[in-house]
PDB file of C-alpha atoms in Angstrom:
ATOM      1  CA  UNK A   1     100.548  75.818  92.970  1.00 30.00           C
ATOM      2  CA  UNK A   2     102.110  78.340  90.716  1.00 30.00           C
ATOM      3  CA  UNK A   3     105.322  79.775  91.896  1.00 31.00           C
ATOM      4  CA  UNK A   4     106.186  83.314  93.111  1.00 34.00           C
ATOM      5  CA  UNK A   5     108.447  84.827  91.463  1.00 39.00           C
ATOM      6  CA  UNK A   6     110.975  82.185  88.600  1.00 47.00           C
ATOM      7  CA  UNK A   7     114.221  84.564  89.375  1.00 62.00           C
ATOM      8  CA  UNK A   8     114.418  85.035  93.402  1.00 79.00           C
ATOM      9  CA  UNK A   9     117.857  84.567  95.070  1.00 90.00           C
ATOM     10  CA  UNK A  10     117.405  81.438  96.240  1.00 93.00           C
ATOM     11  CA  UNK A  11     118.759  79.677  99.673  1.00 95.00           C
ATOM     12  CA  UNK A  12     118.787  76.115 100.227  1.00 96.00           C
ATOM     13  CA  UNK A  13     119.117  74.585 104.038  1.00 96.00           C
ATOM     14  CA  UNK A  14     119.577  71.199 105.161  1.00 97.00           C
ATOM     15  CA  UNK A  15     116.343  70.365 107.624  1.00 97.00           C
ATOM     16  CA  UNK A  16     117.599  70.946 111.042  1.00 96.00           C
ATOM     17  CA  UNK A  17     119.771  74.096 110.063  1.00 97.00           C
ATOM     18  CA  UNK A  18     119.098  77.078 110.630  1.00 97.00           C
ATOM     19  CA  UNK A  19     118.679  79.511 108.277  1.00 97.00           C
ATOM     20  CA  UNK A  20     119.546  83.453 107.837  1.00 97.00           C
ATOM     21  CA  UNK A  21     117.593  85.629 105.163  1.00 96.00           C
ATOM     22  CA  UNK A  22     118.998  88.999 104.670  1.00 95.00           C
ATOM     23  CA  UNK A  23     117.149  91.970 102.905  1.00 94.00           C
ATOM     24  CA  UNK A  24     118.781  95.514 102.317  1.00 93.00           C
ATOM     25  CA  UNK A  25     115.971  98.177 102.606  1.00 90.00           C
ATOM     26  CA  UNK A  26     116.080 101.235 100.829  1.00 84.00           C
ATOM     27  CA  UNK A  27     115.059 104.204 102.781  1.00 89.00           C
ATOM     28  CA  UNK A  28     117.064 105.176 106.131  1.00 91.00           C
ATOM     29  CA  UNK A  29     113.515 106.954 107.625  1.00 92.00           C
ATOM     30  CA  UNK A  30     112.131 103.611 107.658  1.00 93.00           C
ATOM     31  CA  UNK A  31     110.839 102.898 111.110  1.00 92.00           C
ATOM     32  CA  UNK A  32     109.285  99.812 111.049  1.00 93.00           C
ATOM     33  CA  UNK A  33     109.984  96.402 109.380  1.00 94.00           C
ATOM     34  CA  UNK A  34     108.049  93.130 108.563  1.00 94.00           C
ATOM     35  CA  UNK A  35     108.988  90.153 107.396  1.00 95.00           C
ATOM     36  CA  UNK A  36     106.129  87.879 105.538  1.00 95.00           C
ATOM     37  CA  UNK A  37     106.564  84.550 104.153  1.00 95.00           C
ATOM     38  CA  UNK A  38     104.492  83.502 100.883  1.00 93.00           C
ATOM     39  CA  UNK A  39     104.074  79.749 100.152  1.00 92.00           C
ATOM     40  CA  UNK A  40     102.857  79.180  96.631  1.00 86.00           C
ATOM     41  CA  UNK A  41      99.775  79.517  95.395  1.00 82.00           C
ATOM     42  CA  UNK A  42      98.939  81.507  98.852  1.00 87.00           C
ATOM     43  CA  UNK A  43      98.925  85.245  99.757  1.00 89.00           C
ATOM     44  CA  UNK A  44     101.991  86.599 102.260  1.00 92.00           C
ATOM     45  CA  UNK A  45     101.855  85.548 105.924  1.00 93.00           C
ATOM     46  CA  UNK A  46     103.044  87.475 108.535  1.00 92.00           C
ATOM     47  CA  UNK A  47     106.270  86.450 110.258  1.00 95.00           C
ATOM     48  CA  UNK A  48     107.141  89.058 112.693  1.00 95.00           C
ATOM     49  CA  UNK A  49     107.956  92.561 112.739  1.00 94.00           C
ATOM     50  CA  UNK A  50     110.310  95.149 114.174  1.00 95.00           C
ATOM     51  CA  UNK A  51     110.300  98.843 115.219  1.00 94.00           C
ATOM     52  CA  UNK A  52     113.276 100.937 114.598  1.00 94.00           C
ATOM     53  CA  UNK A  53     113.591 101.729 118.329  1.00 95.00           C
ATOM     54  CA  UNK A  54     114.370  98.274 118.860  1.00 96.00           C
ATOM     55  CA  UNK A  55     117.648  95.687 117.238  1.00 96.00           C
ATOM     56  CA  UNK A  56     116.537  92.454 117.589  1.00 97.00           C
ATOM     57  CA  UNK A  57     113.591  90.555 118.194  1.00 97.00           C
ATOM     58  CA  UNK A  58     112.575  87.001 118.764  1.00 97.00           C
ATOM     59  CA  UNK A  59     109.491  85.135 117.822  1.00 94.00           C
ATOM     60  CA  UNK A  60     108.742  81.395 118.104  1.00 92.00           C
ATOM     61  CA  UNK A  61     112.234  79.591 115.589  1.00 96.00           C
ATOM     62  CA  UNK A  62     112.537  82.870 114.044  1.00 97.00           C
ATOM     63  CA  UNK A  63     114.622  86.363 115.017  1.00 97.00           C
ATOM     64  CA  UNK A  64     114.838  89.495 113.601  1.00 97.00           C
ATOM     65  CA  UNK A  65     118.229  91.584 113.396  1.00 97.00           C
ATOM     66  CA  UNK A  66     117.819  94.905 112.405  1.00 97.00           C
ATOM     67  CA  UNK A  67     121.055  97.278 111.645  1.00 95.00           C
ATOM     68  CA  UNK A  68     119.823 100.345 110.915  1.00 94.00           C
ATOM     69  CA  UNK A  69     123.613 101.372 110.432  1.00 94.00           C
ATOM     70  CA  UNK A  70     123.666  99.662 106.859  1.00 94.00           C
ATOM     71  CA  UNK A  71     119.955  99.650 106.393  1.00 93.00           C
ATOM     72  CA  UNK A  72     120.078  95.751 106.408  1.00 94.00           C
ATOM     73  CA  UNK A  73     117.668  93.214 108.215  1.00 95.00           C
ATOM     74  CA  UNK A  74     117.833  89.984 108.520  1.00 96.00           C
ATOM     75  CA  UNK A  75     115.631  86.942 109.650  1.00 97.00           C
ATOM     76  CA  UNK A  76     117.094  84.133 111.251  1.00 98.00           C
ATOM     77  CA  UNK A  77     114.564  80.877 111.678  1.00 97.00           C
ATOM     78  CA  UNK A  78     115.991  78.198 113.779  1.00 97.00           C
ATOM     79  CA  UNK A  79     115.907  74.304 113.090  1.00 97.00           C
ATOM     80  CA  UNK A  80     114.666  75.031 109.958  1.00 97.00           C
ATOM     81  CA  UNK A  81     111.280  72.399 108.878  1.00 96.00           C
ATOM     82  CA  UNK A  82     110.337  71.223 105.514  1.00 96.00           C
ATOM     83  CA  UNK A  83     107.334  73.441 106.019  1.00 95.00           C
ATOM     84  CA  UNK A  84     109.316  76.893 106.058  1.00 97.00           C
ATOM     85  CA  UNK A  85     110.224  76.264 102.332  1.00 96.00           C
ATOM     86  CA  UNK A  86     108.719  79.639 100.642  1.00 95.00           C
ATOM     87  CA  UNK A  87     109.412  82.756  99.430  1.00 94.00           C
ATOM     88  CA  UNK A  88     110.448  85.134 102.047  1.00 96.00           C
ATOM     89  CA  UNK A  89     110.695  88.882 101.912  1.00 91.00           C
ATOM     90  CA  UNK A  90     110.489  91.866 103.805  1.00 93.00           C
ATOM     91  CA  UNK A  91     108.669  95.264 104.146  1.00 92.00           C
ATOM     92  CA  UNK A  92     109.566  98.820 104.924  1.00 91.00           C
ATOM     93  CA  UNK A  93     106.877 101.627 105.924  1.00 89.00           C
ATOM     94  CA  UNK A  94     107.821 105.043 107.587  1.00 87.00           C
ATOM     95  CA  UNK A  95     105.283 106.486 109.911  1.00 85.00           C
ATOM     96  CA  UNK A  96     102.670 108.440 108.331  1.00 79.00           C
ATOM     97  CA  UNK A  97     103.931 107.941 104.812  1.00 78.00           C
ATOM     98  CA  UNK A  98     100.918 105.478 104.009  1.00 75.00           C
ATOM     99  CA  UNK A  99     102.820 103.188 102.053  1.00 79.00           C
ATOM    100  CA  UNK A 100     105.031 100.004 102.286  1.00 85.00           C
ATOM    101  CA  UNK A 101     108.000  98.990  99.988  1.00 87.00           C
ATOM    102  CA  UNK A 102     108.349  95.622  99.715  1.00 88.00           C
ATOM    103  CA  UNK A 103     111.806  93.503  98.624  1.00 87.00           C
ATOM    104  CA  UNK A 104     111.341  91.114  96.153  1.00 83.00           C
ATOM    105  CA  UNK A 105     112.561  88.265  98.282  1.00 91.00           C
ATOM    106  CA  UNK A 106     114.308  84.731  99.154  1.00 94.00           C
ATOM    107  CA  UNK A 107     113.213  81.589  98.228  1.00 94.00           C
ATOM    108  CA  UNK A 108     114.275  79.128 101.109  1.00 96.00           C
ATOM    109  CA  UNK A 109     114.474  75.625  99.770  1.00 96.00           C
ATOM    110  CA  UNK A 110     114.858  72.612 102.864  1.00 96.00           C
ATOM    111  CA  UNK A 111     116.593  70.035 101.855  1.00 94.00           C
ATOM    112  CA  UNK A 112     115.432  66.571 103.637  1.00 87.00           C
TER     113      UNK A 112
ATOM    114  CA  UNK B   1      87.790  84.600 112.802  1.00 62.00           C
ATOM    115  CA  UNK B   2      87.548  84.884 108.980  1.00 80.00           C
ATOM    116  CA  UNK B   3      90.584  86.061 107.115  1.00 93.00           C
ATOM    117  CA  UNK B   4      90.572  88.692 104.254  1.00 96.00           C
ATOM    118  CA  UNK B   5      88.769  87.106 101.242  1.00 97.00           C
ATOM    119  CA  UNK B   6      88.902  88.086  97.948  1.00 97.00           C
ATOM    120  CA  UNK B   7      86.650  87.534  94.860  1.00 97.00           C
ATOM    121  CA  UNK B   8      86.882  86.234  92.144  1.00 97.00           C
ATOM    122  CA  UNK B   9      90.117  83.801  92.452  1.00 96.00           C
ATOM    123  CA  UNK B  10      90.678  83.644  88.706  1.00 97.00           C
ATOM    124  CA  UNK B  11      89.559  86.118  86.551  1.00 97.00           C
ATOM    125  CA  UNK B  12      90.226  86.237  82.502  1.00 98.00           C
ATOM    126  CA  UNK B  13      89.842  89.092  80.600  1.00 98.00           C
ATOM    127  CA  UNK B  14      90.936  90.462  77.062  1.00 97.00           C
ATOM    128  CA  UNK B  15      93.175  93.613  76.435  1.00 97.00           C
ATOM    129  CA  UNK B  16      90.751  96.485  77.240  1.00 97.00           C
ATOM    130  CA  UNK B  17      88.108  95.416  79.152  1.00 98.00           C
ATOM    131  CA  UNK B  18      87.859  96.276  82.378  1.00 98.00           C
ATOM    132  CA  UNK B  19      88.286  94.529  85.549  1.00 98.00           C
ATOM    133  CA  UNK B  20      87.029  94.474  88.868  1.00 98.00           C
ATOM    134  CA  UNK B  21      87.878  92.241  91.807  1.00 98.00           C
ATOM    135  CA  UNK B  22      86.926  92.604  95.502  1.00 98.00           C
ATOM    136  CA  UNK B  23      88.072  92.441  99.002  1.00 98.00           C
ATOM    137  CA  UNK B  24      86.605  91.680 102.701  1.00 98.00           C
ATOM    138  CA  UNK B  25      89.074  92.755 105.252  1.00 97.00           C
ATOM    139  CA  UNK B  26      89.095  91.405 108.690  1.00 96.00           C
ATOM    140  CA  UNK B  27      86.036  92.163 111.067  1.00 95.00           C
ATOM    141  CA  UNK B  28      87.195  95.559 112.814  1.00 92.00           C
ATOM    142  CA  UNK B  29      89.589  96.101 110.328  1.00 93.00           C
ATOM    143  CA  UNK B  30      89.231  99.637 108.742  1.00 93.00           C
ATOM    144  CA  UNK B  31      92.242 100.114 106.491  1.00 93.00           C
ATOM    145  CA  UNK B  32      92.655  97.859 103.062  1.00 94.00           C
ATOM    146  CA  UNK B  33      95.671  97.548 100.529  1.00 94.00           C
ATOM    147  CA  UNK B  34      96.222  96.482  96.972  1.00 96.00           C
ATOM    148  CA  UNK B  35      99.489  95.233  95.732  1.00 95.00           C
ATOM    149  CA  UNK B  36      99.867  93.784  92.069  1.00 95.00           C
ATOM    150  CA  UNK B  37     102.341  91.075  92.295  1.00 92.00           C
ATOM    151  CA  UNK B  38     103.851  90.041  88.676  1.00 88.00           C
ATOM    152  CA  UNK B  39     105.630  87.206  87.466  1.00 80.00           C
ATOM    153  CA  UNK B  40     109.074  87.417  88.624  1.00 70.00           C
ATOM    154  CA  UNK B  41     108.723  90.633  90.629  1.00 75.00           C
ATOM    155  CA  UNK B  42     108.284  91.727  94.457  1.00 79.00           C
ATOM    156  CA  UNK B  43     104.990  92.971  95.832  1.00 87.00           C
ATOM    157  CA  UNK B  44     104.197  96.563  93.874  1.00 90.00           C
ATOM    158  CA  UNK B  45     101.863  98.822  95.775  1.00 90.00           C
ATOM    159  CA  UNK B  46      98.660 100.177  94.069  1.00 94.00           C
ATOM    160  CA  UNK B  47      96.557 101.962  96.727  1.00 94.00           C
ATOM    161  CA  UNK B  48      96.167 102.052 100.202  1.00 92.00           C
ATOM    162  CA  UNK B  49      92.220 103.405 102.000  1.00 93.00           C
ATOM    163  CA  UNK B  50      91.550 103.858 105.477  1.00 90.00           C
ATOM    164  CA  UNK B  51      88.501 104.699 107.105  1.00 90.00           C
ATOM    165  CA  UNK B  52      86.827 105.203 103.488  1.00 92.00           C
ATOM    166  CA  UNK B  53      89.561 107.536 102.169  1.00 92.00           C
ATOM    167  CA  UNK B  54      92.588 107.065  99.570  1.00 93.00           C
ATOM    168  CA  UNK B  55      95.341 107.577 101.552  1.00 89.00           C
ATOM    169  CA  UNK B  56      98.080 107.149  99.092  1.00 88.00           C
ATOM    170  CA  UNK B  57      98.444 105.558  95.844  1.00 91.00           C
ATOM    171  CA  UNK B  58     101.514 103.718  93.966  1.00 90.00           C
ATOM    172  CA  UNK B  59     103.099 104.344  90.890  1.00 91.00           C
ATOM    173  CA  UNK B  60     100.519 102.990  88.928  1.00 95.00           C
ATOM    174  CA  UNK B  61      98.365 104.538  85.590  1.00 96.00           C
ATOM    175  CA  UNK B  62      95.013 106.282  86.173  1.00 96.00           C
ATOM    176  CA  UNK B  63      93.283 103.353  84.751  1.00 97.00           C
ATOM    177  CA  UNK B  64      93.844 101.837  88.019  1.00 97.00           C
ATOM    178  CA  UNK B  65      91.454 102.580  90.562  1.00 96.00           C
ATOM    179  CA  UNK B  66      89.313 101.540  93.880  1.00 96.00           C
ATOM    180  CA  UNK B  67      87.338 102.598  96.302  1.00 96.00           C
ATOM    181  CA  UNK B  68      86.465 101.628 100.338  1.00 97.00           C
ATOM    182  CA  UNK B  69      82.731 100.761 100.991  1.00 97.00           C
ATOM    183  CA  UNK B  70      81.331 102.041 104.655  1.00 96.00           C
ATOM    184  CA  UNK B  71      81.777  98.507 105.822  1.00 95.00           C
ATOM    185  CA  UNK B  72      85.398  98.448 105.128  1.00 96.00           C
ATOM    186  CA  UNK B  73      85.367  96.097 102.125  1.00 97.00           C
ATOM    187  CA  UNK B  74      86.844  97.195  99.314  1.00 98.00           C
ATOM    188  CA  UNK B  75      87.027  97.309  94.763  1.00 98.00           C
ATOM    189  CA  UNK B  76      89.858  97.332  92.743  1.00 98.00           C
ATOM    190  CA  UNK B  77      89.265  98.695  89.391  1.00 98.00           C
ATOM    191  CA  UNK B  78      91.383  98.110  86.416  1.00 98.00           C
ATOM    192  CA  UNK B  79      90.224  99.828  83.034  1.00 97.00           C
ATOM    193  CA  UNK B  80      91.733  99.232  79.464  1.00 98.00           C
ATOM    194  CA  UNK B  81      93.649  95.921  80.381  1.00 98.00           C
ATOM    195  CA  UNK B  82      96.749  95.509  79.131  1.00 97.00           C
ATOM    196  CA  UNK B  83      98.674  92.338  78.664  1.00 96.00           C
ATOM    197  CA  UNK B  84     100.914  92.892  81.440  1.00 95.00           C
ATOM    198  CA  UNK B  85      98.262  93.887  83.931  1.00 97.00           C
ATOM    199  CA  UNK B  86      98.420  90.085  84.214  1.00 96.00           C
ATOM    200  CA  UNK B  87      99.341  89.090  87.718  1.00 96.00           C
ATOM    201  CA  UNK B  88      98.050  88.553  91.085  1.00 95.00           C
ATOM    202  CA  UNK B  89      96.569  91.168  92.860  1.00 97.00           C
ATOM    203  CA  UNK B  90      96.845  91.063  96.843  1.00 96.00           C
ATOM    204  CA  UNK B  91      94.530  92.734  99.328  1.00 97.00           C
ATOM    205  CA  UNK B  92      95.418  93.013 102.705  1.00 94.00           C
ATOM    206  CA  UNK B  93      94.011  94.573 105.632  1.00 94.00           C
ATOM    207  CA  UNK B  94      94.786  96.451 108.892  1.00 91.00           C
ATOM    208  CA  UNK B  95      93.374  98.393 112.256  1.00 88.00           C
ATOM    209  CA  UNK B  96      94.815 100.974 110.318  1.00 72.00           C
ATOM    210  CA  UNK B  97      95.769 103.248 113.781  1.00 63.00           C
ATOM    211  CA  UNK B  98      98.573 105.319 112.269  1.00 61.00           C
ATOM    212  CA  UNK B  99      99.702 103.079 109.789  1.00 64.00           C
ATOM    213  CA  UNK B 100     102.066 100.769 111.648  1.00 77.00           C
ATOM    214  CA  UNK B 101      99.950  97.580 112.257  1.00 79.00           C
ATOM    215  CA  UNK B 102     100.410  94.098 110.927  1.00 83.00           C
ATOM    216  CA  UNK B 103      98.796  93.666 107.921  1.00 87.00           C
ATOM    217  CA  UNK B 104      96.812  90.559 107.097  1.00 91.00           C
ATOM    218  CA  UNK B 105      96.809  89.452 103.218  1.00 94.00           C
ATOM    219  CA  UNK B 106      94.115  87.424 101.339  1.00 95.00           C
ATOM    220  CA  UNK B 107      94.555  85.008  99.448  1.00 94.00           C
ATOM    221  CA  UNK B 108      94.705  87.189  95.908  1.00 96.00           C
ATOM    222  CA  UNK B 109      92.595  87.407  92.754  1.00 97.00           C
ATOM    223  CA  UNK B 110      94.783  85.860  89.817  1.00 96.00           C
ATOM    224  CA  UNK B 111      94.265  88.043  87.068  1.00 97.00           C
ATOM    225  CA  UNK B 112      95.179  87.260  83.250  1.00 97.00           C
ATOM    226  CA  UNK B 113      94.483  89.430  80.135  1.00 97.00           C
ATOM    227  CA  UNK B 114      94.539  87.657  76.703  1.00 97.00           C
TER     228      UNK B 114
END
């Protein structure tokens, strides 16, 4: 498949690491967070998400960390799989704004 | 349960024709989203319609439009191509309660103007 995005920051983890994908969002009203992951050739697939009432969240291998401080989330998978190499990024919405802004994201490479 | 489908997967058009391409949220899903995603670039919001209305729209030109059907589904319009319309264009849908639900994305309509 065709690949998303030729110029992404990319991050390359040995299989078995884990790995830690950071995004800086832009807006401090931001309330609530997702993370997708986009494999080529396929649209985004939700990862997990995160209110701003809340700093961290855990999923199945992956974790959200959300400092609302520095307007900076991260996503942290655990024992990281050939299968979670793909472009990664995250999304911003504030309540009732009707819109999500979207980071350009990571490419995560797993190295075998 | 089906996903969100979109139609066509390809399309090819020239500069200035027009361009439509279509989405099917999920069952019981009332609120649809575009995003154009280009080459090289993040996802860019185009329009977002809930419960039949246009609830906001990105920075985009005019020429790109859309409308909800009363079954949810959804058209993207795109008038007087241009060259770099060229992308992939990304529906996704939502309960759409408030605005704060997971949203579920299709597999895109690759789009490329000659």
């Amino acid at each position: 498949g065709e690949s998303v995005g030729l110029h992404l920051p990319t991050l390359s983890v040995q299989e078995g690491d884990n790995s830690i994908i950071n995004c800086a969002y832009s807006n401090s009203a931001s309330d609530y967070f997702i993370w997708y992951k986009q494999e080529s050739g396929k649209g985004p697939q939700f990862i997990i998400d995160i209110r701003s009432n809340m700093d961290k969240r855990q999923g199945q291998r992956v974790t959200v960390l959300l400092n609302k401080t520095v307007k900076h989330l991260s996503l942290q998978i655990a024992a990281t799989q050939p299968g979670d190499s793909a472009v990664y990024f995250c999304a911003e919405n504030t309540r009732g704004t009707y819109k999500y802004i979207f980071g350009t994201g990571t490419r995560l490479k797993v190295l075998a | 349960e089906a996903g969100v489908t979109q139609s066509p997967t390809h399309l090819i058009k020239t500069r200035g024709q027009q361009a439509t391409l279509r989405c099917s949220p999920i069952s019981g899903h009332t609120s649809v989203y575009w995003y154009q995603q280009a080459l090289g670039l993040g996802l860019q919001f185009l329009l977002w319609y809930d419960e039949g209305e246009e609830r906001n729209r990105g920075n985009f030109p005019p020429r790109f439009s859309g409308r909800q059907f009363p079954n949810y589904s959804s058209e993207l319009n795109v008038n007087a191509l241009e060259l770099e319309d060229s992308a992939l264009y990304l529906c996704a849908s939502s309960l759409g309660v408030g605005g704060q639900e997971t949203q579920y994305f299709g597999p895109g309509t690759r789009l490329l103007v000659l």
